[in-house]
GROMACS .gro file of N, CA and C in nm:
model
  267
    1MET      N    1   0.991   3.378  -1.269
    1MET     CA    2   0.859   3.321  -1.250
    1MET      C    3   0.874   3.181  -1.191
    2THR      N    4   0.803   3.156  -1.083
    2THR     CA    5   0.812   3.025  -1.019
    2THR      C    6   0.683   2.949  -1.036
    3ASN      N    7   0.698   2.820  -1.049
    3ASN     CA    8   0.581   2.734  -1.056
    3ASN      C    9   0.549   2.684  -0.916
    4SER      N   10   0.426   2.701  -0.873
    4SER     CA   11   0.388   2.649  -0.744
    4SER      C   12   0.354   2.501  -0.760
    5PRO      N   13   0.404   2.419  -0.669
    5PRO     CA   14   0.377   2.275  -0.680
    5PRO      C   15   0.228   2.247  -0.658
    6LYS      N   16   0.176   2.153  -0.735
    6LYS     CA   17   0.035   2.114  -0.720
    6LYS      C   18   0.023   2.025  -0.598
    7LYS      N   19  -0.083   2.047  -0.522
    7LYS     CA   20  -0.108   1.965  -0.405
    7LYS      C   21  -0.152   1.827  -0.451
    8ARG      N   22  -0.091   1.725  -0.394
    8ARG     CA   23  -0.124   1.588  -0.426
    8ARG      C   24  -0.261   1.553  -0.368
    9THR      N   25  -0.345   1.491  -0.447
    9THR     CA   26  -0.476   1.449  -0.399
    9THR      C   27  -0.461   1.311  -0.336
   10THR      N   28  -0.490   1.303  -0.208
   10THR     CA   29  -0.476   1.177  -0.136
   10THR      C   30  -0.608   1.100  -0.142
   11LYS      N   31  -0.601   0.974  -0.101
   11LYS     CA   32  -0.724   0.892  -0.094
   11LYS      C   33  -0.819   0.952   0.010
   12LYS      N   34  -0.763   1.007   0.117
   12LYS     CA   35  -0.847   1.071   0.219
   12LYS      C   36  -0.921   1.189   0.158
   13ASP      N   37  -0.851   1.270   0.079
   13ASP     CA   38  -0.915   1.383   0.010
   13ASP      C   39  -1.027   1.334  -0.082
   14GLN      N   40  -1.000   1.225  -0.154
   14GLN     CA   41  -1.100   1.169  -0.244
   14GLN      C   42  -1.221   1.120  -0.166
   15LEU      N   43  -1.197   1.053  -0.052
   15LEU     CA   44  -1.307   1.004   0.031
   15LEU      C   45  -1.391   1.120   0.082
   16ILE      N   46  -1.327   1.227   0.127
   16ILE     CA   47  -1.401   1.343   0.176
   16ILE      C   48  -1.487   1.402   0.065
   17LYS      N   49  -1.432   1.410  -0.055
   17LYS     CA   50  -1.509   1.463  -0.168
   17LYS      C   51  -1.628   1.373  -0.200
   18LEU      N   52  -1.607   1.241  -0.201
   18LEU     CA   53  -1.716   1.147  -0.232
   18LEU      C   54  -1.825   1.150  -0.124
   19LEU      N   55  -1.785   1.167   0.001
   19LEU     CA   56  -1.883   1.172   0.110
   19LEU      C   57  -1.946   1.310   0.124
   20GLY      N   58  -1.892   1.409   0.055
   20GLY     CA   59  -1.942   1.545   0.065
   20GLY      C   60  -2.059   1.575  -0.027
   21THR      N   61  -2.102   1.479  -0.107
   21THR     CA   62  -2.216   1.502  -0.196
   21THR      C   63  -2.346   1.495  -0.119
   22LYS      N   64  -2.448   1.564  -0.166
   22LYS     CA   65  -2.579   1.563  -0.098
   22LYS      C   66  -2.640   1.424  -0.093
   23SER      N   67  -2.622   1.346  -0.200
   23SER     CA   68  -2.684   1.214  -0.204
   23SER      C   69  -2.602   1.108  -0.130
   24GLY      N   70  -2.474   1.135  -0.102
   24GLY     CA   71  -2.389   1.039  -0.034
   24GLY      C   72  -2.351   0.923  -0.124
   25ASN      N   73  -2.284   0.824  -0.068
   25ASN     CA   74  -2.239   0.706  -0.141
   25ASN      C   75  -2.247   0.585  -0.051
   26ASP      N   76  -2.267   0.468  -0.114
   26ASP     CA   77  -2.269   0.344  -0.036
   26ASP      C   78  -2.127   0.287  -0.027
   27ILE      N   79  -2.107   0.196   0.066
   27ILE     CA   80  -1.975   0.137   0.092
   27ILE      C   81  -1.918   0.071  -0.034
   28LYS      N   82  -2.000  -0.002  -0.105
   28LYS     CA   83  -1.953  -0.076  -0.223
   28LYS      C   84  -1.897   0.020  -0.329
   29SER      N   85  -1.970   0.127  -0.359
   29SER     CA   86  -1.923   0.220  -0.462
   29SER      C   87  -1.803   0.301  -0.412
   30LEU      N   88  -1.801   0.339  -0.284
   30LEU     CA   89  -1.685   0.409  -0.230
   30LEU      C   90  -1.560   0.322  -0.242
   31SER      N   91  -1.573   0.196  -0.204
   31SER     CA   92  -1.460   0.104  -0.210
   31SER      C   93  -1.410   0.085  -0.352
   32ALA      N   94  -1.502   0.073  -0.445
   32ALA     CA   95  -1.464   0.055  -0.586
   32ALA      C   96  -1.392   0.178  -0.640
   33LYS      N   97  -1.443   0.296  -0.607
   33LYS     CA   98  -1.382   0.421  -0.657
   33LYS      C   99  -1.243   0.445  -0.598
   34LEU      N  100  -1.223   0.401  -0.475
   34LEU     CA  101  -1.095   0.424  -0.408
   34LEU      C  102  -0.998   0.307  -0.423
   35GLY      N  103  -1.047   0.193  -0.470
   35GLY     CA  104  -0.961   0.075  -0.483
   35GLY      C  105  -0.930   0.011  -0.349
   36TRP      N  106  -1.021   0.024  -0.255
   36TRP     CA  107  -1.005  -0.030  -0.121
   36TRP      C  108  -1.103  -0.144  -0.098
   37GLN      N  109  -1.072  -0.229   0.000
   37GLN     CA  110  -1.170  -0.327   0.046
   37GLN      C  111  -1.270  -0.254   0.136
   38GLN      N  112  -1.388  -0.313   0.151
   38GLN     CA  113  -1.494  -0.245   0.226
   38GLN      C  114  -1.456  -0.218   0.371
   39HIS      N  115  -1.385  -0.309   0.436
   39HIS     CA  116  -1.348  -0.285   0.576
   39HIS      C  117  -1.247  -0.170   0.586
   40THR      N  118  -1.166  -0.149   0.483
   40THR     CA  119  -1.071  -0.037   0.482
   40THR      C  120  -1.146   0.094   0.468
   41THR      N  121  -1.250   0.095   0.385
   41THR     CA  122  -1.332   0.215   0.367
   41THR      C  123  -1.401   0.252   0.498
   42ARG      N  124  -1.456   0.153   0.567
   42ARG     CA  125  -1.521   0.179   0.697
   42ARG      C  126  -1.421   0.235   0.798
   43ALA      N  127  -1.299   0.179   0.799
   43ALA     CA  128  -1.195   0.226   0.891
   43ALA      C  129  -1.157   0.370   0.859
   44ALA      N  130  -1.148   0.404   0.731
   44ALA     CA  131  -1.115   0.541   0.691
   44ALA      C  132  -1.225   0.637   0.734
   45MET      N  133  -1.351   0.595   0.723
   45MET     CA  134  -1.461   0.681   0.769
   45MET      C  135  -1.455   0.700   0.920
   46SER      N  136  -1.415   0.597   0.992
   46SER     CA  137  -1.398   0.607   1.136
   46SER      C  138  -1.288   0.710   1.169
   47GLY      N  139  -1.182   0.708   1.090
   47GLY     CA  140  -1.075   0.806   1.107
   47GLY      C  141  -1.123   0.949   1.082
   48LEU      N  142  -1.211   0.965   0.983
   48LEU     CA  143  -1.268   1.098   0.957
   48LEU      C  144  -1.351   1.145   1.076
   49ARG      N  145  -1.428   1.052   1.133
   49ARG     CA  146  -1.509   1.087   1.251
   49ARG      C  147  -1.419   1.132   1.365
   50LYS      N  148  -1.309   1.060   1.387
   50LYS     CA  149  -1.215   1.096   1.494
   50LYS      C  150  -1.150   1.231   1.468
   51ALA      N  151  -1.137   1.268   1.339
   51ALA     CA  152  -1.078   1.396   1.302
   51ALA      C  153  -1.178   1.511   1.311
   52GLY      N  154  -1.304   1.481   1.345
   52GLY     CA  155  -1.403   1.586   1.365
   52GLY      C  156  -1.509   1.597   1.258
   53PHE      N  157  -1.505   1.511   1.155
   53PHE     CA  158  -1.610   1.512   1.054
   53PHE      C  159  -1.732   1.440   1.108
   54GLU      N  160  -1.850   1.491   1.076
   54GLU     CA  161  -1.973   1.421   1.114
   54GLU      C  162  -2.019   1.343   0.992
   55VAL      N  163  -1.999   1.210   0.998
   55VAL     CA  164  -2.037   1.121   0.889
   55VAL      C  165  -2.163   1.047   0.933
   56VAL      N  166  -2.269   1.060   0.854
   56VAL     CA  167  -2.395   0.995   0.889
   56VAL      C  168  -2.424   0.880   0.794
   57ASN      N  169  -2.493   0.781   0.847
   57ASN     CA  170  -2.538   0.665   0.770
   57ASN      C  171  -2.687   0.681   0.750
   58GLU      N  172  -2.728   0.697   0.625
   58GLU     CA  173  -2.870   0.715   0.596
   58GLU      C  174  -2.927   0.586   0.538
   59LYS      N  175  -3.021   0.528   0.613
   59LYS     CA  176  -3.084   0.404   0.570
   59LYS      C  177  -3.222   0.436   0.512
   60PRO      N  178  -3.245   0.401   0.387
   60PRO     CA  179  -3.376   0.429   0.327
   60PRO      C  180  -3.488   0.350   0.395
   61ALA      N  181  -3.605   0.411   0.403
   61ALA     CA  182  -3.720   0.348   0.468
   61ALA      C  183  -3.764   0.221   0.395
   62ASN      N  184  -3.740   0.215   0.263
   62ASN     CA  185  -3.785   0.100   0.186
   62ASN      C  186  -3.688  -0.017   0.190
   63GLY      N  187  -3.584  -0.007   0.273
   63GLY     CA  188  -3.490  -0.118   0.287
   63GLY      C  189  -3.382  -0.122   0.181
   64GLY      N  190  -3.357  -0.012   0.113
   64GLY     CA  191  -3.253  -0.007   0.010
   64GLY      C  192  -3.114  -0.004   0.072
   65ILE      N  193  -3.017   0.032  -0.010
   65ILE     CA  194  -2.877   0.035   0.032
   65ILE      C  195  -2.850   0.161   0.116
   66SER      N  196  -2.781   0.142   0.229
   66SER     CA  197  -2.741   0.254   0.315
   66SER      C  198  -2.638   0.339   0.245
   67LYS      N  199  -2.649   0.470   0.264
   67LYS     CA  200  -2.553   0.563   0.206
   67LYS      C  201  -2.493   0.647   0.317
   68TYR      N  202  -2.367   0.681   0.300
   68TYR     CA  203  -2.294   0.762   0.397
   68TYR      C  204  -2.264   0.898   0.336
   69ARG      N  205  -2.267   1.001   0.421
   69ARG     CA  206  -2.228   1.134   0.374
   69ARG      C  207  -2.181   1.218   0.491
   70ILE      N  208  -2.103   1.319   0.460
   70ILE     CA  209  -2.054   1.413   0.560
   70ILE      C  210  -2.155   1.526   0.571
   71VAL      N  211  -2.200   1.554   0.693
   71VAL     CA  212  -2.294   1.664   0.715
   71VAL      C  213  -2.227   1.785   0.777
   72SER      N  214  -2.108   1.767   0.837
   72SER     CA  215  -2.031   1.881   0.886
   72SER      C  216  -1.885   1.840   0.896
   73SER      N  217  -1.800   1.941   0.880
   73SER     CA  218  -1.656   1.917   0.888
   73SER      C  219  -1.601   1.988   1.011
   74PRO      N  220  -1.481   1.949   1.055
   74PRO     CA  221  -1.425   2.011   1.175
   74PRO      C  222  -1.396   2.158   1.153
   75ALA      N  223  -1.390   2.232   1.262
   75ALA     CA  224  -1.357   2.374   1.253
   75ALA      C  225  -1.218   2.388   1.194
   76MET      N  226  -1.207   2.476   1.098
   76MET     CA  227  -1.079   2.497   1.030
   76MET      C  228  -1.009   2.619   1.090
   77PRO      N  229  -0.875   2.613   1.100
   77PRO     CA  230  -0.802   2.731   1.149
   77PRO      C  231  -0.826   2.851   1.060
   78GLN      N  232  -0.821   2.970   1.116
   78GLN     CA  233  -0.845   3.092   1.039
   78GLN      C  234  -0.745   3.101   0.924
   79GLY      N  235  -0.794   3.140   0.806
   79GLY     CA  236  -0.708   3.153   0.690
   79GLY      C  237  -0.710   3.032   0.599
   80THR      N  238  -0.776   2.925   0.641
   80THR     CA  239  -0.788   2.807   0.556
   80THR      C  240  -0.932   2.794   0.511
   81THR      N  241  -0.953   2.714   0.408
   81THR     CA  242  -1.089   2.694   0.358
   81THR      C  243  -1.134   2.553   0.390
   82ALA      N  244  -1.262   2.538   0.415
   82ALA     CA  245  -1.319   2.407   0.444
   82ALA      C  246  -1.326   2.325   0.317
   83VAL      N  247  -1.299   2.195   0.328
   83VAL     CA  248  -1.304   2.104   0.215
   83VAL      C  249  -1.448   2.069   0.181
   84VAL      N  250  -1.530   2.055   0.284
   84VAL     CA  251  -1.668   2.012   0.266
   84VAL      C  252  -1.761   2.113   0.330
   85GLU      N  253  -1.865   2.151   0.260
   85GLU     CA  254  -1.966   2.239   0.318
   85GLU      C  255  -2.073   2.153   0.382
   86ALA      N  256  -2.128   2.198   0.491
   86ALA     CA  257  -2.235   2.124   0.558
   86ALA      C  258  -2.361   2.128   0.474
   87HIS      N  259  -2.430   2.015   0.466
   87HIS     CA  260  -2.556   2.006   0.392
   87HIS      C  261  -2.669   1.989   0.492
   88GLY      N  262  -2.776   2.058   0.472
   88GLY     CA  263  -2.892   2.046   0.561
   88GLY      C  264  -2.955   1.910   0.547
   89ALA      N  265  -3.003   1.858   0.654
   89ALA     CA  266  -3.067   1.725   0.653
   89ALA      C  267  -3.211   1.735   0.613
   0.00000   0.00000   0.00000
């Protein structure tokens, strides 16, 4: 009997999960949860966009805090599963 190694959860994986929620997250809370400075969080989101994720910035009409979320993920090769499901706007 062999034990399969557990996949390590990276900060990128954590960011994708946090941005994959319907309500999204603001920069301050994302940075706090990941232990990053805010400019690092923005740079990581830029990297996700370059990798094919559609990350949107939703600004509330009442002038509240902007929240970011992933609305679609890049096409995955056949046989793999998507990390994030697209949420309708």
